[in-house]
Short mmCIF file of C-alpha atoms in Angstrom, two decimals:
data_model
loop_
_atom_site.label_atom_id
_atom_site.label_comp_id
_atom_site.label_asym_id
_atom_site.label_seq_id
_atom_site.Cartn_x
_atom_site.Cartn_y
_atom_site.Cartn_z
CA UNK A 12 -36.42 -78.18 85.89
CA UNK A 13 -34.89 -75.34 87.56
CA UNK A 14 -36.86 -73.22 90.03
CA UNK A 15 -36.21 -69.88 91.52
CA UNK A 16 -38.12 -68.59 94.65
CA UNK A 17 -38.85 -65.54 95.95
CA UNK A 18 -39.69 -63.93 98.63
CA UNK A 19 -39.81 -60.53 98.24
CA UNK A 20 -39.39 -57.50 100.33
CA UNK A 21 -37.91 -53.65 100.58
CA UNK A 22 -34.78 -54.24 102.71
CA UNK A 23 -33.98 -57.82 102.19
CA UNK A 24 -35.46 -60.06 99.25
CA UNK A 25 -34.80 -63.95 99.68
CA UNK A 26 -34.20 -66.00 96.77
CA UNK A 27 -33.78 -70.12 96.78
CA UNK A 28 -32.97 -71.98 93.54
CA UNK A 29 -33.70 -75.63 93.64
CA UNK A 30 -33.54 -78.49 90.48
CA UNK A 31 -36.80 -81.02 90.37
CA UNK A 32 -37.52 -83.96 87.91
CA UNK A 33 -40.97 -84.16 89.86
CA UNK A 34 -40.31 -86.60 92.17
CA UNK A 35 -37.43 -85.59 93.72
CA UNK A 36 -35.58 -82.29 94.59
CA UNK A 37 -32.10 -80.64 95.38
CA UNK A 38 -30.71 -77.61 96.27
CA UNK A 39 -29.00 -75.31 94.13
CA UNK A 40 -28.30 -71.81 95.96
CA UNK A 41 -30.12 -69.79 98.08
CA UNK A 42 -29.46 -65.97 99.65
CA UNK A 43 -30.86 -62.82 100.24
CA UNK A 44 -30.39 -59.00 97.72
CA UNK A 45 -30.40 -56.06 100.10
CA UNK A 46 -31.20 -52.62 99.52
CA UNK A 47 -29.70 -50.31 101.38
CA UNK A 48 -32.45 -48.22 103.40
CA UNK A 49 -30.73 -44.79 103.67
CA UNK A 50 -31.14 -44.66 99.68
CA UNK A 51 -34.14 -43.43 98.20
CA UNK A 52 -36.64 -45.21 96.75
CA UNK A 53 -35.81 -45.34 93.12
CA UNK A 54 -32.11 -46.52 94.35
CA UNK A 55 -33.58 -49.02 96.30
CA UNK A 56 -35.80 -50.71 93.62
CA UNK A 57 -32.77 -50.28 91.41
CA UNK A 58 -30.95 -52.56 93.88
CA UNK A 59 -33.27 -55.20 94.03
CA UNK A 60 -34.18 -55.33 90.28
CA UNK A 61 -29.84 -55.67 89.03
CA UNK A 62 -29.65 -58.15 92.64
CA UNK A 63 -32.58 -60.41 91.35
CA UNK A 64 -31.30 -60.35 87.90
CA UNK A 65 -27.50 -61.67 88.54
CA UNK A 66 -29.46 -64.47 90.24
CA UNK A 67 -31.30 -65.55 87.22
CA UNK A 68 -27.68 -64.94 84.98
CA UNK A 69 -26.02 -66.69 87.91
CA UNK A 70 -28.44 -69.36 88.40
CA UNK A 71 -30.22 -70.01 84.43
CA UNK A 72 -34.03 -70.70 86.53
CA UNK A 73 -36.42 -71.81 83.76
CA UNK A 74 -39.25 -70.67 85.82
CA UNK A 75 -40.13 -68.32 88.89
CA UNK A 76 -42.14 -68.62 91.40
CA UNK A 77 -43.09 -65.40 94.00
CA UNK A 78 -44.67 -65.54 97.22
CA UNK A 79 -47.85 -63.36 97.20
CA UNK A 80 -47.42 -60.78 99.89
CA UNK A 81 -49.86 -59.74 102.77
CA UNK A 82 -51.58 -56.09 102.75
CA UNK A 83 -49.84 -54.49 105.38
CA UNK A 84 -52.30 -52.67 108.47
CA UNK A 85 -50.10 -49.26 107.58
CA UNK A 86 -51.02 -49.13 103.82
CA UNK A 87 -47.62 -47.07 103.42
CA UNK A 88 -45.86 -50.29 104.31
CA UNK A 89 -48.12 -51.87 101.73
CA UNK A 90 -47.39 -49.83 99.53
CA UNK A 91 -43.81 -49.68 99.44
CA UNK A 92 -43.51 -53.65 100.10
CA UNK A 93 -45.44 -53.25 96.55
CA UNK A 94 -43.18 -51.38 94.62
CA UNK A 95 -40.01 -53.96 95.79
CA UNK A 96 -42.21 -57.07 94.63
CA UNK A 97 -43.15 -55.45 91.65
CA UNK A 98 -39.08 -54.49 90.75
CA UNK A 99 -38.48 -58.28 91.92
CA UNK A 100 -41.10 -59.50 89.48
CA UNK A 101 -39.90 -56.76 86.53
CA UNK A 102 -36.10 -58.77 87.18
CA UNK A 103 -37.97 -62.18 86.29
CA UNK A 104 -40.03 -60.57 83.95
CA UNK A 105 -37.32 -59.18 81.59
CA UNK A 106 -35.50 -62.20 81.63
CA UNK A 107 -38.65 -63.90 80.03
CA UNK A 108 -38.99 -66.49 82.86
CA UNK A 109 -42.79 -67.50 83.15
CA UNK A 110 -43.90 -66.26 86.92
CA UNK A 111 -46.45 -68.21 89.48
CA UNK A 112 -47.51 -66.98 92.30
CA UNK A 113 -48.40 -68.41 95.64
CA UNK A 114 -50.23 -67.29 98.93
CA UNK A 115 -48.05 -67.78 102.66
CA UNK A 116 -50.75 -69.99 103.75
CA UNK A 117 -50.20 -72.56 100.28
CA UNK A 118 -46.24 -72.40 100.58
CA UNK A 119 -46.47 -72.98 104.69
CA UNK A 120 -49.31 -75.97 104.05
CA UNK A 121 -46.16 -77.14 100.88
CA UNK A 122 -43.61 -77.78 103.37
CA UNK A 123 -44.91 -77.66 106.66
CA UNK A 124 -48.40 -79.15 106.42
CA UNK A 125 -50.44 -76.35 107.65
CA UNK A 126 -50.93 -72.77 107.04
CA UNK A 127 -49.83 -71.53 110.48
CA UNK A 128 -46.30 -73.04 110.54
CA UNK A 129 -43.97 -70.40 111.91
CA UNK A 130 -40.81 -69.17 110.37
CA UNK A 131 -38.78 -71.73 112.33
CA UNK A 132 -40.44 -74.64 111.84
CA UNK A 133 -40.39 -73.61 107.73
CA UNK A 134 -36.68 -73.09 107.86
CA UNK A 135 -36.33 -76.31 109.55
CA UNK A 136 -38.96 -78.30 107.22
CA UNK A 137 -36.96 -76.95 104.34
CA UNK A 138 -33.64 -78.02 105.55
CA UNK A 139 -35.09 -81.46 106.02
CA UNK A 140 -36.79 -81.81 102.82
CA UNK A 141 -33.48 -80.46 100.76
CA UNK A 142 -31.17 -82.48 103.09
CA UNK A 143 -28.97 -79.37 103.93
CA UNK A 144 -26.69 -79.80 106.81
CA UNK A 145 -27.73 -76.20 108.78
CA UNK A 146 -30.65 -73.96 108.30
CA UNK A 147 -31.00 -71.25 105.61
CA UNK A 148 -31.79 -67.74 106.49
CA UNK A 149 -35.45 -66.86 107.38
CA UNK A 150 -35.58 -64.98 103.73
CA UNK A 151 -33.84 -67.42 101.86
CA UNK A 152 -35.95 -70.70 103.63
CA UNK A 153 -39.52 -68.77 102.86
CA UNK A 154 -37.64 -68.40 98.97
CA UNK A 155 -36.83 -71.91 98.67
CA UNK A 156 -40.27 -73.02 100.47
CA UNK A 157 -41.88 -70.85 97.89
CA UNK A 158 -40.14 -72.83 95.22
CA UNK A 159 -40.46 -76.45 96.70
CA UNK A 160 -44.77 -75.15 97.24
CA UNK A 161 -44.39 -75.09 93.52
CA UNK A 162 -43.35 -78.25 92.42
CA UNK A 163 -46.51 -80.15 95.00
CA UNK A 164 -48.39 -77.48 92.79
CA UNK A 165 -47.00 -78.71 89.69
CA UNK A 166 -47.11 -82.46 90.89
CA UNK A 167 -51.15 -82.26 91.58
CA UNK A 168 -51.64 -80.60 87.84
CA UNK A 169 -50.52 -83.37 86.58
CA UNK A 170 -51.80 -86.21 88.91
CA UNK A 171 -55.06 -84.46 88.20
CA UNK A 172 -54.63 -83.53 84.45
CA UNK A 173 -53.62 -87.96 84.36
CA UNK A 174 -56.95 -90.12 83.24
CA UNK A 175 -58.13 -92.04 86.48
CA UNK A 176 -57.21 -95.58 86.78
CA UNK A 177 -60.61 -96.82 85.32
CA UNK A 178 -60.16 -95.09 82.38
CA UNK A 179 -57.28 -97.31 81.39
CA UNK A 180 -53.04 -95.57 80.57
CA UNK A 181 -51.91 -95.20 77.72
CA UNK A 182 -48.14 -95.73 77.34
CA UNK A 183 -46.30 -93.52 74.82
CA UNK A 184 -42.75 -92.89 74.20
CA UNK A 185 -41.91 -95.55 77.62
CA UNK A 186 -44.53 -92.95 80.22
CA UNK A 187 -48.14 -93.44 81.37
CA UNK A 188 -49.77 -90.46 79.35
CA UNK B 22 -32.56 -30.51 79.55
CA UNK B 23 -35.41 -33.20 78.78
CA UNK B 24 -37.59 -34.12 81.56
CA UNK B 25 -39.74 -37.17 81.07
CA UNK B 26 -42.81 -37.75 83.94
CA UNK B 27 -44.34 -40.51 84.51
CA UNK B 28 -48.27 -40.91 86.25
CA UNK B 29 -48.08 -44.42 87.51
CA UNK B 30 -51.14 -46.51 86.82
CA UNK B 31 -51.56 -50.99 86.56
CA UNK B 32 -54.61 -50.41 83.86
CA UNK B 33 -52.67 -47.13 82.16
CA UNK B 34 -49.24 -45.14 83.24
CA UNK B 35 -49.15 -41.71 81.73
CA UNK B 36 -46.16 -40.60 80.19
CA UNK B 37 -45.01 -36.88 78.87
CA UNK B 38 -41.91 -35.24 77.56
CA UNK B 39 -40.75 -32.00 77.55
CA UNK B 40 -38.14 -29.68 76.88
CA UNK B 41 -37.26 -27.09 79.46
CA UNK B 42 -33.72 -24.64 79.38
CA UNK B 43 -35.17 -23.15 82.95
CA UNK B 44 -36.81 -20.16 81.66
CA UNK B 45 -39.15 -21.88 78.97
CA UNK B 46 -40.33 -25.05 78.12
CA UNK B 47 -41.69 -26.89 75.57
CA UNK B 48 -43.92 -30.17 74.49
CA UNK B 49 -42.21 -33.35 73.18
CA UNK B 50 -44.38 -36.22 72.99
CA UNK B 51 -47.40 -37.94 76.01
CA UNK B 52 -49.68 -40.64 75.66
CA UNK B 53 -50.20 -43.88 78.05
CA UNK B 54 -48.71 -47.08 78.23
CA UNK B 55 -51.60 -49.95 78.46
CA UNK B 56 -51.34 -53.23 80.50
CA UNK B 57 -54.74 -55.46 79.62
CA UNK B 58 -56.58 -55.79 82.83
CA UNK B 59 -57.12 -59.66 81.43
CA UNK B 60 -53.53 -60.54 82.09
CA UNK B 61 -52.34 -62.06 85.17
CA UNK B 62 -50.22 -59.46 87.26
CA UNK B 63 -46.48 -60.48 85.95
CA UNK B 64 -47.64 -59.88 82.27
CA UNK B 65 -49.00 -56.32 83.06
CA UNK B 66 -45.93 -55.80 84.83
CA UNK B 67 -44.09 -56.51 82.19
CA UNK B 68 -45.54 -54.06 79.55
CA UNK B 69 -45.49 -51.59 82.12
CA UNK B 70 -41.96 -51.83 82.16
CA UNK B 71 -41.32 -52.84 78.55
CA UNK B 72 -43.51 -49.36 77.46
CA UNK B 73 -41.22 -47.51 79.60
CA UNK B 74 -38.57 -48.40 78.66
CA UNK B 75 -39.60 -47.90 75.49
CA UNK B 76 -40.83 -44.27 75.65
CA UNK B 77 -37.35 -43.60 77.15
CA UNK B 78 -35.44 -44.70 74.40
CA UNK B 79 -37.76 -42.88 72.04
CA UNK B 80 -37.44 -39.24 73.11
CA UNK B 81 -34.46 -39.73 75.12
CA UNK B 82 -34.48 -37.99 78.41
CA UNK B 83 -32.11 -36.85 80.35
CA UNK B 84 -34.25 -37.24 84.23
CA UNK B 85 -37.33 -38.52 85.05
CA UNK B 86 -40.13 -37.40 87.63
CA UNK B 87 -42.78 -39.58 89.01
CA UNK B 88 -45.77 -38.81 90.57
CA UNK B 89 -46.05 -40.15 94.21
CA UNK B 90 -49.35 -41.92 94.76
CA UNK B 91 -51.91 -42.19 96.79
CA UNK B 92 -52.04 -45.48 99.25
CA UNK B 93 -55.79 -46.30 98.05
CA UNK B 94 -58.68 -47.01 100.95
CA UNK B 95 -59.04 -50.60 99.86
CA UNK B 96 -55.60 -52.09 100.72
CA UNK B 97 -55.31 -54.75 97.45
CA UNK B 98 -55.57 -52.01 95.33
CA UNK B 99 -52.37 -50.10 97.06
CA UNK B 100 -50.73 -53.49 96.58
CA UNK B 101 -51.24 -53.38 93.10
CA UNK B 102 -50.61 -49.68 92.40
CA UNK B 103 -47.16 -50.19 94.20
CA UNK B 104 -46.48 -53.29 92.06
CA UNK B 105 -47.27 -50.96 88.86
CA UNK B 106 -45.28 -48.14 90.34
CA UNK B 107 -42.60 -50.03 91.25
CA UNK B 108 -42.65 -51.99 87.04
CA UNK B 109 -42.16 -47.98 86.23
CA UNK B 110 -39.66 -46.85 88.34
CA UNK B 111 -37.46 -50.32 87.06
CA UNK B 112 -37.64 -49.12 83.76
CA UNK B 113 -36.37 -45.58 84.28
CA UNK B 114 -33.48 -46.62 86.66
CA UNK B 115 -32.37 -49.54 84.42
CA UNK B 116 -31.83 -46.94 82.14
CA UNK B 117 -29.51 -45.13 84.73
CA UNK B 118 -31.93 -41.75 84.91
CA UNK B 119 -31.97 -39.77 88.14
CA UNK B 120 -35.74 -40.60 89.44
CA UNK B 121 -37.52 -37.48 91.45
CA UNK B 122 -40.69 -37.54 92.64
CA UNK B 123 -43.51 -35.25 93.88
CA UNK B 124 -46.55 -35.03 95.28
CA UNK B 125 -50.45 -34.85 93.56
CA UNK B 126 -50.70 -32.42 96.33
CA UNK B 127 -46.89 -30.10 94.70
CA UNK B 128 -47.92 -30.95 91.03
CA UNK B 129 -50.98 -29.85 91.33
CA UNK B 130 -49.93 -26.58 93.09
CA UNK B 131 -47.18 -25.99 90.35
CA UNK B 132 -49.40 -26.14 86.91
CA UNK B 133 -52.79 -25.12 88.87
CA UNK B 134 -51.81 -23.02 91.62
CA UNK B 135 -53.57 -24.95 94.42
CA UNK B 136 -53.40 -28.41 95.64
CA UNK B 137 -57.10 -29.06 95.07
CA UNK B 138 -57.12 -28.24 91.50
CA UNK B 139 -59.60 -31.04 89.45
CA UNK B 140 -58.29 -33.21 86.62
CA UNK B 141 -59.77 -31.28 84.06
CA UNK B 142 -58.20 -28.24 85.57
CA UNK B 143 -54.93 -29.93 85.46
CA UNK B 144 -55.61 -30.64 81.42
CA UNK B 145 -56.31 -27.21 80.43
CA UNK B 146 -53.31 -25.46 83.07
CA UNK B 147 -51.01 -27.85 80.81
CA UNK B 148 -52.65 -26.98 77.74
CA UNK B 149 -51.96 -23.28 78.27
CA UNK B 150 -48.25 -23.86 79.60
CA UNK B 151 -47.39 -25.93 76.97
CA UNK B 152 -49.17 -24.08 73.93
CA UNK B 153 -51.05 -26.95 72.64
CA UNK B 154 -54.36 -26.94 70.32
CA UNK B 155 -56.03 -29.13 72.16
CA UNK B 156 -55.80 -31.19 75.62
CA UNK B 157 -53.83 -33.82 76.16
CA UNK B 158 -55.55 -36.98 77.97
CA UNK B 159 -56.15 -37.10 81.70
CA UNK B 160 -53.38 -39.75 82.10
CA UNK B 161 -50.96 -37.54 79.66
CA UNK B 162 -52.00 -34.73 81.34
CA UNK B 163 -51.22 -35.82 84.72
CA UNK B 164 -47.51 -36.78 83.38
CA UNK B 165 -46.86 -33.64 81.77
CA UNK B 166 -47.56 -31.67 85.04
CA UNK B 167 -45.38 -33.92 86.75
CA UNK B 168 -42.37 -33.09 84.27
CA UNK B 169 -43.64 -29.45 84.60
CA UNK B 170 -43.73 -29.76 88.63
CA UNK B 171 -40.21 -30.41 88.45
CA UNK B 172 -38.59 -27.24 86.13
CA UNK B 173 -40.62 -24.96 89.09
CA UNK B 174 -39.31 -26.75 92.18
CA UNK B 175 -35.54 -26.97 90.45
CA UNK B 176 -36.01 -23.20 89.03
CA UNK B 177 -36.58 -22.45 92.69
CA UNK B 178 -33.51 -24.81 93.60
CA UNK B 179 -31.47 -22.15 91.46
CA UNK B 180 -32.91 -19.22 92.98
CA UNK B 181 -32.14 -20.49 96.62
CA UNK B 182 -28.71 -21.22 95.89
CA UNK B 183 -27.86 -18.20 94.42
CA UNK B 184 -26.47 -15.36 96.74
CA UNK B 185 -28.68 -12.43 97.29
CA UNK B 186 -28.88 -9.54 95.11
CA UNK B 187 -26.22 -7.80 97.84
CA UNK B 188 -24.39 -10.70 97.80
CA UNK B 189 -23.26 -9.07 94.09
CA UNK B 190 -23.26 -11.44 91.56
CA UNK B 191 -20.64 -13.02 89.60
CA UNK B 192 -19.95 -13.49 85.52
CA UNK B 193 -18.23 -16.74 85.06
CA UNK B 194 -18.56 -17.79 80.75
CA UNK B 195 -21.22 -15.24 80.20
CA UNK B 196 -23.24 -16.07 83.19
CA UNK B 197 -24.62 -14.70 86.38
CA UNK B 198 -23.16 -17.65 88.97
#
């Protein structure tokens, strides 16, 4: 399964693909779309929506997954940092990919244990748990943490969704079902 | 020239089309473009931006106008307004139109008048201006004024940029330049 993060945002969007089979993970590609700030709006939505798509054309994601961003105290921030997640989802969107969402505090508890973890200690969790040799960017680590939080999501579904050990397995097709 | 507005909305985004050749203008086509409130925020996003697109390669148009909105009092709900905002304003640019946008404050001022003008004020002012039987939806409405906001302020573009009346004017293919 391949999984595209995101992390979204009005100047710089971070993006992290990574493959999973469920137990184990590795990197794919990781980087940041930028939108150039002296544009106008429209341009600047236009950048990140064709940026986010030649990932997914570059990268063939089967799923996305976007971190939920924080309400802003200037709501004019908020509201701009809005309209950029909502072109970045419209580029997953229209390539059909099915999108989850995640808070900060459940992608910083994914890789880092607790909810508080600071950029740095993300980017360096990250590194460490997709054995890369230097650390990505702050936007492209909180992209790939964002993907990585999903597959622990996806992991505890099914742990959870599996019949407890008293209530006997069932082996079908050579898996525990 | 055909001038498409858009009222941006996450439950319903107004649309309207018009015709304008600078001196007159006249209706095309309005109605809204529904995302059920039951979906989970990617989904709406998505017919948000797949009805756009949509009503642009319908009727065609040649620019679009959008109204800029209001960051709300409770700050989730700017969040989401951006995010539907931002699903419009995708679907317009990936179509390569030129995006403009005004304020409720200049639309309002350019169907009603004055800034303070009430919704169903708005409805009958684009009633009247358009020559229709009856009045469009609030939502509709709202778009239309938007298209119609932008004829006045580039009809006043024109008048700024051309020379005074002791400037003399010029005839270049039949017209005053």
């Amino acid at each position: 399964m391949r999984i595209l993060g995101i992390d979204p945002g009005l100047r710089a969007t971070g993006y992290g693909v990574i493959e999973s089979d469920g137990a184990r993970m590795a990197y794919v590609a990781s980087g940041t779309v930028r939108a150039d700030s002296k544009d106008e709006l429209p341009l600047r939505l236009k950048a990140i929506l064709e940026g986010v798509a030649e990932v997914v054309a570059t990268h063939g994601p089967q799923l996305a997954v976007v971190e939920k961003v924080f309400v802003n105290s200037n709501p004019q921030s908020t509201l701009l940092l809005g309209q950029a997640r909502g072109a970045a989802i419209c580029a997953l969107v229209a390539a059909d990919l099915p999108v989850f969402e995640y808070t900060a505090l459940q992608i910083k508890q994914a890789v880092a244990g607790h909810g508080k973890a600071h950029k740095s200690a993300v980017q360096e969790m990250v590194r460490r748990l997709l054995r890369l040799s230097g650390s990505p960017s702050p936007d492209a680590a909180d992209a790939l943490a964002t993907a990585i939080c999903h597959t622990n999501h996806a992991a505890s579904r099914r742990a959870a969704a599996a019949p407890s050990a008293g209530a006997g397995l069932r082996l079908k097709h050579g898996r525990l079902v």
